Tab-separated table of C-alpha atoms and ligand atoms in Angstrom:
chain	number	residue	atom	x	y	z
A	126	MET	CA	-19.829	-14.020	-9.976
A	127	LYS	CA	-17.018	-15.323	-7.779
A	128	ALA	CA	-15.531	-12.975	-5.178
A	129	THR	CA	-13.156	-13.049	-2.226
A	130	ILE	CA	-15.049	-12.061	0.906
A	131	TRP	CA	-14.184	-11.183	4.497
A	132	ALA	CA	-15.784	-13.984	6.520
A	133	GLY	CA	-14.760	-12.876	10.031
A	134	ARG	CA	-11.401	-12.247	11.690
A	135	ASN	CA	-8.572	-14.117	9.960
A	136	LYS	CA	-10.972	-15.728	7.505
A	137	VAL	CA	-11.404	-15.035	3.802
A	138	GLU	CA	-13.455	-17.163	1.433
A	139	VAL	CA	-14.172	-17.258	-2.270
A	140	THR	CA	-17.872	-17.511	-2.836
A	141	GLU	CA	-20.695	-16.743	-5.302
A	142	VAL	CA	-22.161	-13.231	-4.940
A	143	PRO	CA	-24.502	-11.143	-7.121
A	144	ASP	CA	-22.878	-9.378	-10.105
A	145	PRO	CA	-22.397	-5.630	-9.660
A	146	SER	CA	-24.496	-3.237	-11.710
A	147	ILE	CA	-24.386	0.435	-12.692
A	148	LEU	CA	-25.835	2.521	-9.836
A	149	ASN	CA	-24.789	6.045	-10.831
A	150	SER	CA	-24.392	7.657	-14.213
A	151	ARG	CA	-20.607	7.956	-13.918
A	152	ASP	CA	-20.092	4.261	-12.977
A	153	ALA	CA	-18.476	1.596	-15.123
A	154	ILE	CA	-18.357	-2.164	-14.702
A	155	VAL	CA	-14.930	-3.749	-15.159
A	156	LYS	CA	-14.445	-7.433	-15.920
A	157	ILE	CA	-11.331	-8.189	-13.906
A	158	THR	CA	-8.424	-10.027	-15.489
A	159	SER	CA	-5.781	-9.610	-12.745
A	160	THR	CA	-5.934	-8.527	-9.116
A	161	ALA	CA	-3.520	-8.685	-6.182
A	162	ILE	CA	-3.334	-9.113	-2.423
A	163	CYS	CA	-1.828	-6.142	-0.551
A	164	GLY	CA	-0.295	-5.648	2.898
A	165	SER	CA	-3.245	-3.336	3.558
A	166	ASP	CA	-5.613	-6.291	3.118
A	167	LEU	CA	-3.830	-8.014	5.999
A	168	HIS	CA	-4.806	-5.189	8.395
A	169	LEU	CA	-8.450	-5.847	7.421
A	170	VAL	CA	-8.261	-9.604	7.657
A	171	ASP	CA	-6.924	-9.567	11.199
A	172	GLY	CA	-9.327	-6.811	12.240
A	173	TYR	CA	-6.827	-4.039	13.104
A	174	VAL	CA	-8.518	-1.730	10.613
A	175	PRO	CA	-12.089	-1.868	11.983
A	176	THR	CA	-15.566	-1.752	10.400
A	177	MET	CA	-15.349	-4.783	8.108
A	178	GLN	CA	-18.602	-6.714	7.799
A	179	LYS	CA	-19.117	-10.382	6.954
A	180	GLY	CA	-19.534	-10.732	3.203
A	181	ASP	CA	-17.582	-7.574	2.259
A	182	ILE	CA	-15.692	-8.123	-1.002
A	183	MET	CA	-11.940	-7.628	-0.542
A	184	GLY	CA	-9.339	-6.115	-2.841
A	185	HIS	CA	-8.241	-2.737	-4.140
A	186	GLU	CA	-5.551	-3.618	-6.706
A	187	PHE	CA	-7.208	-4.667	-9.955
A	188	MET	CA	-7.388	-4.205	-13.698
A	189	GLY	CA	-9.445	-5.541	-16.558
A	190	GLU	CA	-11.797	-4.700	-19.382
A	191	VAL	CA	-14.658	-2.215	-19.317
A	192	VAL	CA	-17.877	-4.088	-20.086
A	193	GLU	CA	-20.479	-1.430	-19.278
A	194	VAL	CA	-20.489	2.344	-18.733
A	195	GLY	CA	-23.113	4.664	-17.282
A	196	PRO	CA	-24.687	7.441	-19.378
A	197	GLY	CA	-22.610	10.122	-17.618
A	198	VAL	CA	-19.261	8.778	-18.841
A	199	SER	CA	-18.238	10.401	-22.092
A	200	PRO	CA	-16.985	7.893	-24.695
A	201	ALA	CA	-13.901	10.059	-25.145
A	202	LYS	CA	-12.947	9.225	-21.535
A	203	LEU	CA	-13.899	5.570	-21.302
A	204	ALA	CA	-15.760	3.082	-23.459
A	205	VAL	CA	-16.749	-0.568	-23.479
A	206	GLY	CA	-13.747	-2.658	-24.521
A	207	ASP	CA	-11.111	-0.359	-22.971
A	208	ARG	CA	-8.394	-2.112	-20.994
A	209	VAL	CA	-7.880	-0.277	-17.702
A	210	VAL	CA	-5.981	-0.213	-14.423
A	211	VAL	CA	-8.137	1.145	-11.588
A	212	PRO	CA	-6.576	3.323	-8.837
A	213	PHE	CA	-7.509	2.251	-5.284
A	214	PRO	CA	-8.803	5.637	-4.030
A	215	ILE	CA	-12.191	6.592	-5.457
A	216	ALA	CA	-12.146	10.270	-6.406
A	217	CYS	CA	-14.720	12.582	-7.974
A	218	GLY	CA	-12.290	14.820	-9.832
A	219	GLY	CA	-14.152	18.012	-8.956
A	220	CYS	CA	-13.917	18.732	-5.203
A	221	SER	CA	-11.247	20.938	-3.677
A	222	ALA	CA	-9.130	17.937	-2.614
A	223	CYS	CA	-9.245	16.406	-6.100
A	224	LEU	CA	-8.430	19.770	-7.703
A	225	ALA	CA	-5.387	19.945	-5.414
A	226	GLU	CA	-4.466	16.397	-6.570
A	227	LEU	CA	-5.082	15.031	-3.062
A	228	TRP	CA	-7.058	12.186	-4.590
A	229	SER	CA	-7.106	9.943	-1.507
A	230	CYS	CA	-8.745	12.800	0.426
A	231	CYS	CA	-11.631	13.293	-2.063
A	232	GLU	CA	-14.543	14.941	-0.290
A	233	ASN	CA	-17.295	13.372	-2.413
A	234	SER	CA	-16.572	9.677	-2.745
A	235	ASN	CA	-17.095	8.304	0.763
A	236	PRO	CA	-20.745	7.656	1.648
A	237	ASN	CA	-19.641	6.973	5.244
A	238	ALA	CA	-17.836	10.295	5.577
A	239	GLY	CA	-19.336	10.808	9.048
A	240	LEU	CA	-17.747	7.609	10.331
A	241	ALA	CA	-14.356	8.576	8.901
A	242	GLU	CA	-14.695	12.074	10.326
A	243	LYS	CA	-15.200	10.656	13.833
A	244	THR	CA	-12.035	8.560	13.520
A	245	PHE	CA	-9.797	10.886	11.537
A	246	GLY	CA	-11.125	14.391	12.279
A	247	HIS	CA	-12.113	14.902	8.644
A	248	PRO	CA	-13.491	12.492	6.055
A	249	VAL	CA	-11.297	10.621	3.581
A	250	ALA	CA	-11.962	9.252	0.107
A	251	GLY	CA	-13.774	6.016	-0.591
A	252	ILE	CA	-11.486	3.023	-1.235
A	253	PHE	CA	-12.402	-0.253	-2.945
A	254	GLY	CA	-12.729	-3.204	-0.574
A	255	TYR	CA	-11.301	-1.368	2.380
A	256	SER	CA	-13.834	-1.355	5.236
A	257	HIS	CA	-16.875	0.781	5.891
A	258	LEU	CA	-14.722	3.657	7.178
A	259	THR	CA	-13.785	4.244	3.550
A	260	GLY	CA	-17.230	3.711	2.112
A	261	GLY	CA	-17.917	-0.031	2.214
A	262	PHE	CA	-17.287	-0.332	-1.544
A	263	ALA	CA	-17.088	-3.829	-3.013
A	264	GLY	CA	-13.485	-4.657	-3.873
A	265	GLY	CA	-11.702	-6.107	-6.842
A	266	GLN	CA	-10.624	-9.599	-5.775
A	267	ALA	CA	-13.574	-10.761	-7.821
A	268	GLU	CA	-14.665	-11.366	-11.396
A	269	TYR	CA	-16.300	-7.948	-11.804
A	270	ALA	CA	-16.273	-4.607	-9.985
A	271	ARG	CA	-18.337	-1.451	-10.113
A	272	VAL	CA	-16.060	1.558	-10.546
A	273	PRO	CA	-17.591	4.901	-9.489
A	274	PHE	CA	-16.376	8.149	-11.129
A	275	ALA	CA	-15.095	5.988	-13.970
A	276	ASP	CA	-14.393	9.071	-16.071
A	277	VAL	CA	-11.737	10.152	-13.526
A	278	GLY	CA	-9.780	7.197	-12.144
A	279	PRO	CA	-9.142	4.324	-14.562
A	280	LEU	CA	-5.990	4.518	-16.666
A	281	LYS	CA	-6.346	3.128	-20.195
A	282	ILE	CA	-3.577	0.782	-21.262
A	283	GLU	CA	-3.207	1.142	-24.979
A	284	SER	CA	0.073	-0.701	-25.470
A	285	ASP	CA	0.599	-4.446	-25.347
A	286	LEU	CA	2.247	-4.479	-21.901
A	287	ALA	CA	1.248	-7.599	-19.946
A	288	ASP	CA	-1.142	-7.273	-16.986
A	289	GLU	CA	1.736	-8.065	-14.620
A	290	GLN	CA	3.708	-5.038	-15.861
A	291	VAL	CA	0.904	-2.531	-15.213
A	292	LEU	CA	-1.323	-4.025	-12.492
A	293	PHE	CA	0.645	-2.429	-9.652
A	294	LEU	CA	-0.077	1.063	-11.006
A	295	SER	CA	-3.358	0.567	-9.082
A	296	ASP	CA	-1.574	0.991	-5.750
A	297	ILE	CA	1.820	-0.249	-4.642
A	298	LEU	CA	4.015	1.224	-7.368
A	299	PRO	CA	2.600	4.759	-6.942
A	300	THR	CA	2.647	4.243	-3.165
A	301	GLY	CA	6.312	3.263	-3.078
A	302	TYR	CA	7.095	6.100	-5.462
A	303	MET	CA	5.205	8.659	-3.378
A	304	GLY	CA	7.114	7.432	-0.321
A	305	ALA	CA	10.378	8.264	-2.082
A	306	GLU	CA	9.118	11.462	-3.688
A	307	MET	CA	8.052	12.864	-0.306
A	308	CYS	CA	11.749	12.710	0.714
A	309	ASN	CA	12.863	15.313	-1.861
A	310	ILE	CA	15.914	13.184	-2.565
A	311	ARG	CA	19.065	14.938	-3.742
A	312	PRO	CA	21.927	13.266	-5.583
A	313	GLY	CA	24.170	11.460	-3.121
A	314	ASP	CA	21.482	10.957	-0.473
A	315	VAL	CA	21.195	7.776	1.569
A	316	VAL	CA	17.667	6.423	1.974
A	317	ALA	CA	16.708	3.699	4.456
A	318	VAL	CA	13.478	1.777	3.924
A	319	TRP	CA	11.789	-0.138	6.761
A	320	GLY	CA	9.906	-3.127	5.317
A	321	ALA	CA	11.003	-5.175	2.309
A	322	GLY	CA	7.450	-6.124	1.393
A	323	PRO	CA	6.065	-5.141	-2.019
A	324	VAL	CA	5.578	-1.473	-1.052
A	325	GLY	CA	9.060	-1.233	0.470
A	326	GLN	CA	10.653	-2.810	-2.623
A	327	PHE	CA	9.021	-0.200	-4.860
A	328	ALA	CA	10.000	2.619	-2.485
A	329	MET	CA	13.599	1.398	-2.783
A	330	ASP	CA	13.526	1.258	-6.597
A	331	SER	CA	11.877	4.679	-6.722
A	332	ALA	CA	14.450	6.207	-4.351
A	333	ARG	CA	17.160	5.055	-6.696
A	334	VAL	CA	15.348	6.371	-9.778
A	335	LEU	CA	15.005	9.715	-7.973
A	336	GLY	CA	18.761	9.941	-7.396
A	337	ALA	CA	19.598	8.236	-4.093
A	338	GLU	CA	23.166	7.003	-3.985
A	339	LYS	CA	22.595	4.290	-1.417
A	340	VAL	CA	19.344	2.548	-0.508
A	341	ILE	CA	19.181	0.366	2.598
A	342	ALA	CA	16.424	-2.218	3.122
A	343	ILE	CA	15.479	-3.219	6.681
A	344	ASP	CA	13.431	-6.340	7.453
A	345	LYS	CA	13.752	-9.667	9.226
A	346	GLU	CA	12.644	-11.927	6.362
A	347	SER	CA	15.896	-12.964	4.731
A	348	TYR	CA	14.229	-13.976	1.439
A	349	ARG	CA	12.722	-10.496	1.136
A	350	LEU	CA	16.076	-8.880	1.917
A	351	LYS	CA	17.662	-11.103	-0.709
A	352	MET	CA	15.146	-9.834	-3.248
A	353	ALA	CA	16.136	-6.243	-2.348
A	354	GLU	CA	19.799	-7.158	-2.624
A	355	GLN	CA	19.257	-8.661	-6.068
A	356	ALA	CA	17.773	-5.324	-7.119
A	357	GLY	CA	20.984	-3.606	-6.000
A	358	HIS	CA	20.067	-2.380	-2.516
A	359	LEU	CA	21.969	-2.812	0.763
A	360	THR	CA	20.248	-4.736	3.540
A	361	ILE	CA	19.970	-4.924	7.320
A	362	ASN	CA	18.331	-7.877	9.060
A	363	PHE	CA	16.884	-6.507	12.292
A	364	SER	CA	16.836	-9.944	13.908
A	365	ASP	CA	20.623	-10.045	13.731
A	366	VAL	CA	21.823	-6.505	14.462
A	367	ASP	CA	20.822	-3.244	16.112
A	368	VAL	CA	19.307	-1.240	13.265
A	369	ARG	CA	20.208	2.254	14.453
A	370	SER	CA	23.858	1.391	15.133
A	371	GLN	CA	24.154	-0.336	11.776
A	372	LEU	CA	22.648	2.668	9.986
A	373	LEU	CA	25.067	5.015	11.743
A	374	GLU	CA	27.924	2.806	10.667
A	375	LEU	CA	26.795	2.946	7.036
A	376	THR	CA	26.423	6.751	7.059
A	377	GLY	CA	29.552	8.013	8.790
A	378	GLY	CA	27.700	8.383	12.096
A	379	ARG	CA	25.078	10.869	10.819
A	380	GLY	CA	22.141	8.614	10.001
A	381	PRO	CA	20.298	8.222	6.690
A	382	ASP	CA	19.193	11.451	4.973
A	383	HIS	CA	15.714	10.011	4.581
A	384	CYS	CA	13.822	7.173	6.213
A	385	ILE	CA	10.756	5.536	4.701
A	386	ASP	CA	8.345	3.560	6.890
A	387	ALA	CA	6.849	0.902	4.594
A	388	VAL	CA	5.722	-1.265	7.515
A	389	GLY	CA	2.878	0.508	9.296
A	390	MET	CA	0.726	-0.495	12.223
A	391	GLU	CA	1.747	-4.138	12.601
A	392	ALA	CA	5.505	-3.841	12.990
A	393	THR	CA	7.370	-6.518	14.868
A	394	HIS	CA	10.352	-5.837	17.043
A	395	GLY	CA	13.388	-7.823	18.103
A	396	SER	CA	13.229	-6.633	21.709
A	397	THR	CA	10.459	-8.510	23.421
A	398	HIS	CA	9.498	-6.040	26.112
A	399	ILE	CA	8.548	-3.178	23.753
A	400	ASN	CA	6.867	-5.665	21.453
A	401	THR	CA	4.838	-7.086	24.321
A	402	TYR	CA	3.938	-3.575	25.504
A	403	ASP	CA	2.549	-2.639	22.063
A	404	ARG	CA	0.877	-5.998	21.502
A	405	VAL	CA	-0.928	-5.876	24.831
A	406	LYS	CA	-2.026	-2.287	24.272
A	407	GLN	CA	-3.163	-3.131	20.737
A	408	ALA	CA	-4.977	-6.288	21.812
A	409	THR	CA	-6.822	-4.443	24.576
A	410	ARG	CA	-7.697	-1.701	22.071
A	411	SER	CA	-5.931	0.989	24.130
A	412	GLU	CA	-3.537	1.631	21.241
A	413	SER	CA	-4.347	0.855	17.614
A	414	GLU	CA	-0.768	0.631	16.341
A	415	ARG	CA	2.490	-1.212	16.917
A	416	PRO	CA	4.596	1.679	15.643
A	417	HIS	CA	8.024	0.258	16.157
A	418	ALA	CA	9.402	0.926	12.673
A	419	LEU	CA	8.219	4.529	12.825
A	420	ARG	CA	9.883	5.128	16.191
A	421	GLN	CA	13.111	3.613	14.930
A	422	ALA	CA	12.991	5.628	11.693
A	423	ILE	CA	12.655	8.893	13.623
A	424	MET	CA	15.454	7.977	16.040
A	425	SER	CA	17.776	6.904	13.210
A	426	CYS	CA	17.172	9.705	10.682
A	427	ARG	CA	19.847	12.387	10.421
A	428	SER	CA	19.005	15.819	11.826
A	429	GLY	CA	17.052	17.819	9.265
A	430	GLY	CA	16.126	14.666	7.336
A	431	THR	CA	12.743	13.335	6.248
A	432	VAL	CA	10.704	10.492	7.671
A	433	SER	CA	8.209	9.484	5.012
A	434	VAL	CA	5.404	7.229	6.192
A	435	ILE	CA	3.560	5.073	3.669
A	436	GLY	CA	2.852	2.142	5.988
A	437	VAL	CA	-0.773	2.357	7.079
A	438	TYR	CA	-1.785	3.621	10.546
A	439	GLY	CA	-5.357	3.446	11.773
A	440	GLY	CA	-5.902	5.302	14.999
A	441	PHE	CA	-3.641	6.337	17.848
A	442	LEU	CA	-0.114	5.427	18.812
A	443	ASP	CA	1.932	5.483	21.944
A	444	LYS	CA	5.488	6.516	22.812
A	445	PHE	CA	5.930	8.719	19.767
A	446	PRO	CA	9.478	10.159	19.940
A	447	SER	CA	8.350	13.776	19.822
A	448	GLY	CA	11.614	15.012	21.355
A	449	ALA	CA	13.749	13.596	18.543
A	450	TRP	CA	11.295	14.778	15.925
A	451	MET	CA	11.064	18.342	17.208
A	452	ASN	CA	14.569	19.019	18.469
A	453	ARG	CA	16.313	17.583	15.421
A	454	SER	CA	14.213	19.358	12.759
A	455	ILE	CA	12.843	16.167	11.246
A	456	THR	CA	10.163	16.507	8.586
A	457	LEU	CA	7.357	13.949	8.801
A	458	ARG	CA	5.372	13.367	5.624
A	459	THR	CA	2.667	10.831	4.903
A	460	GLY	CA	-0.586	9.921	3.156
A	461	GLN	CA	-2.684	7.264	1.572
A	462	CYS	CA	-1.277	7.391	-1.909
A	463	HIS	CA	-2.715	9.945	-4.329
A	464	VAL	CA	-2.517	7.240	-6.978
A	465	HIS	CA	-4.131	9.223	-9.830
A	466	ARG	CA	-1.190	11.672	-9.749
A	467	TYR	CA	1.374	9.001	-10.486
A	468	MET	CA	-0.258	6.472	-12.818
A	469	ARG	CA	0.643	8.006	-16.167
A	470	PRO	CA	4.203	9.148	-15.335
A	471	LEU	CA	4.940	5.739	-13.819
A	472	LEU	CA	3.456	3.937	-16.828
A	473	GLU	CA	5.945	5.928	-18.908
A	474	ARG	CA	8.796	4.884	-16.611
A	475	ILE	CA	7.739	1.238	-17.043
A	476	GLU	CA	7.625	1.688	-20.821
A	477	ARG	CA	11.110	3.212	-20.763
A	478	GLY	CA	12.379	0.279	-18.689
A	479	GLU	CA	13.322	2.449	-15.676
A	480	LEU	CA	11.137	0.432	-13.318
A	481	ASN	CA	10.350	-3.275	-13.513
A	482	PRO	CA	7.281	-3.997	-11.354
A	483	THR	CA	7.194	-7.704	-12.253
A	484	ARG	CA	10.334	-8.374	-10.211
A	485	ILE	CA	8.365	-8.789	-6.986
A	486	ILE	CA	5.759	-11.316	-8.201
A	487	THR	CA	6.385	-14.686	-6.588
A	488	HIS	CA	2.952	-16.287	-6.945
A	489	GLN	CA	0.228	-16.312	-9.595
A	490	LEU	CA	-2.889	-18.164	-8.496
A	491	PRO	CA	-6.430	-18.570	-9.777
A	492	LEU	CA	-8.942	-16.376	-7.905
A	493	GLU	CA	-10.416	-19.505	-6.280
A	494	GLN	CA	-7.133	-19.938	-4.391
A	495	ALA	CA	-7.240	-16.471	-2.792
A	496	PRO	CA	-7.486	-17.940	0.760
A	497	HIS	CA	-4.246	-19.850	0.163
A	498	GLY	CA	-2.692	-16.659	-1.258
A	499	TYR	CA	-3.623	-14.767	1.918
A	500	GLU	CA	-2.215	-17.542	4.054
A	501	ILE	CA	1.234	-17.646	2.447
A	502	PHE	CA	1.494	-13.847	2.073
A	503	LYS	CA	0.555	-13.210	5.692
A	504	ASN	CA	2.735	-15.960	7.152
A	505	LYS	CA	5.681	-15.379	4.761
A	506	GLN	CA	5.535	-18.988	3.585
A	507	ASP	CA	6.974	-20.381	0.365
A	508	ASN	CA	9.091	-17.198	-0.002
A	509	CYS	CA	5.927	-15.282	-0.812
A	510	GLU	CA	6.390	-11.609	-1.683
A	511	LYS	CA	3.421	-10.735	-3.913
A	512	VAL	CA	0.414	-12.751	-5.002
A	513	VAL	CA	-1.377	-11.994	-8.261
A	514	LEU	CA	-4.803	-13.595	-8.672
A	515	LYS	CA	-6.090	-14.408	-12.147
A	516	THR	CA	-9.773	-14.700	-12.972
B	682	LIG	P1	3.879	-6.524	3.882
B	682	LIG	O1	3.128	-6.872	5.109
B	682	LIG	O2	4.136	-7.584	2.870
B	682	LIG	O3	5.292	-5.902	4.259
B	682	LIG	C1	5.648	-5.392	5.494
B	682	LIG	C2	7.079	-5.827	5.784
B	682	LIG	O4	7.529	-5.161	6.963
B	682	LIG	C3	7.230	-7.333	6.043
B	682	LIG	O5	8.192	-7.878	5.177
B	682	LIG	C4	7.655	-7.397	7.519
B	682	LIG	O6	8.532	-8.484	7.781
B	682	LIG	C5	8.356	-6.054	7.682
B	682	LIG	N1	8.490	-5.585	9.060
B	682	LIG	C6	7.719	-5.862	10.147
B	682	LIG	N2	8.192	-5.211	11.228
B	682	LIG	C7	9.284	-4.520	10.834
B	682	LIG	C8	10.219	-3.673	11.509
B	682	LIG	N3	10.096	-3.421	12.805
B	682	LIG	N4	11.235	-3.134	10.784
B	682	LIG	C9	11.378	-3.394	9.450
B	682	LIG	N5	10.512	-4.206	8.764
B	682	LIG	C10	9.491	-4.750	9.462
B	682	LIG	O7	3.060	-5.305	3.263
B	682	LIG	P2	3.201	-4.357	1.958
B	682	LIG	O8	2.183	-4.785	0.967
B	682	LIG	O9	4.596	-4.187	1.535
B	682	LIG	O10	2.661	-3.008	2.619
B	682	LIG	C11	3.456	-2.320	3.566
B	682	LIG	C12	2.647	-1.259	4.275
B	682	LIG	O11	2.214	-0.282	3.325
B	682	LIG	C13	1.374	-1.795	4.932
B	682	LIG	O12	1.172	-1.116	6.148
B	682	LIG	C14	0.294	-1.394	3.952
B	682	LIG	O13	-0.959	-1.263	4.581
B	682	LIG	C15	0.834	-0.059	3.501
B	682	LIG	N6	0.270	0.492	2.260
B	682	LIG	C16	0.038	1.827	2.235
B	682	LIG	C17	-0.455	2.434	1.117
B	682	LIG	C18	-0.653	3.917	1.081
B	682	LIG	O14	-1.364	4.403	0.218
B	682	LIG	N7	-0.020	4.676	1.961
B	682	LIG	C19	-0.745	1.669	-0.001
B	682	LIG	C20	-0.470	0.297	0.031
B	682	LIG	C21	0.035	-0.289	1.177
B	683	LIG	ZN1	-2.807	-1.957	-1.555
B	684	LIG	ZN1	-13.144	14.719	-5.134
């Protein structure tokens, strides 16, 4: 089959690889119809999330048709011919984390748990196509994928919704939604979202659905801010103005009630000296993050507010504003998304027309053009917001 592989730092290729096969009784094989490139893939491509190996198949946002199931999957749960969206965390459904609905912390799905434990203190779930820290599983930017614990994760799509309307239930729609949900938004609240990428856009839409009165998008890419504006959100371009002052101005001097970091470890910053400081520390591997958005979110948030972090961080960060966080009673919440929790309720919101995930798709390309898709998504060329790859 054809698959998109990691071919070294800043290099992805589409190449022929062996087809996957059933390895465990609860596996299924999915023939992929649509798959997408995520901001998280960019951290792998440029090597900031470590432990990728040449030939690893990329991709964790995919859907398609079940073509084979293992003997341990009951036909009532999943059968050949079912159309499914697959959540990016791999979860067993039976461990204490899964029973607590902390699906991305599953204790049974990561064969490299020891490696993750060294980095994170405790192991984390396996993730498709997301480095050997999270299991080294083959990803879904390919024609087929093996899906472990197939009786737990995949969501059957039984209506005639197009792939494009449901594909993002695999990751970014639940992720954006969880980012907003972690804020415990009350009617009238103001929510600021750092990052107007795909995840940020869905965090903004979700904040509004959950009752926010005002949602403010922060980015430097004017075409991405325009997209947020067209969806009814306010915008701040951080290349033009000081973000904190602008936020204070928009909130009567108090700061936003909640701040969502949808940027993560590769934030850029208008002021060159802090940017250079982080870049040098990151490049020399003495800091794994460039946490500028997170610092700014904490400094800008109103006292007693929430800073909800859905941008990915990988290791250790520097100059964390612990004084602001502690003295002003700020709640920090975060997590790799517990996608399984949100798939069905969000499918219902899509069916009711409360959320329109297709609004962010700017490019549909054949799988063979994945390298071009990575190029334009990473470099923000051709007004690229989200690339869907078709097999
Ligand atoms: P993306 O790279 O397209 O978007 C990031 C955006 O942040 C870009 O538009 C960029 O211009 C902007 N940005 C950079 N520095 C900024 C700053 N200082 N202030 C404000 N904006 C800034 O990626 P995406 O697909 O939207 O993903 C966003 C983040 O979410 C990534 O870190 C990704 O890894 C993470 N993610 C997390 C989960 C999860 O489960 N928690 C799931 C999916 C993605
Ligand atoms: Zn993703
Ligand atoms: Zn589990």
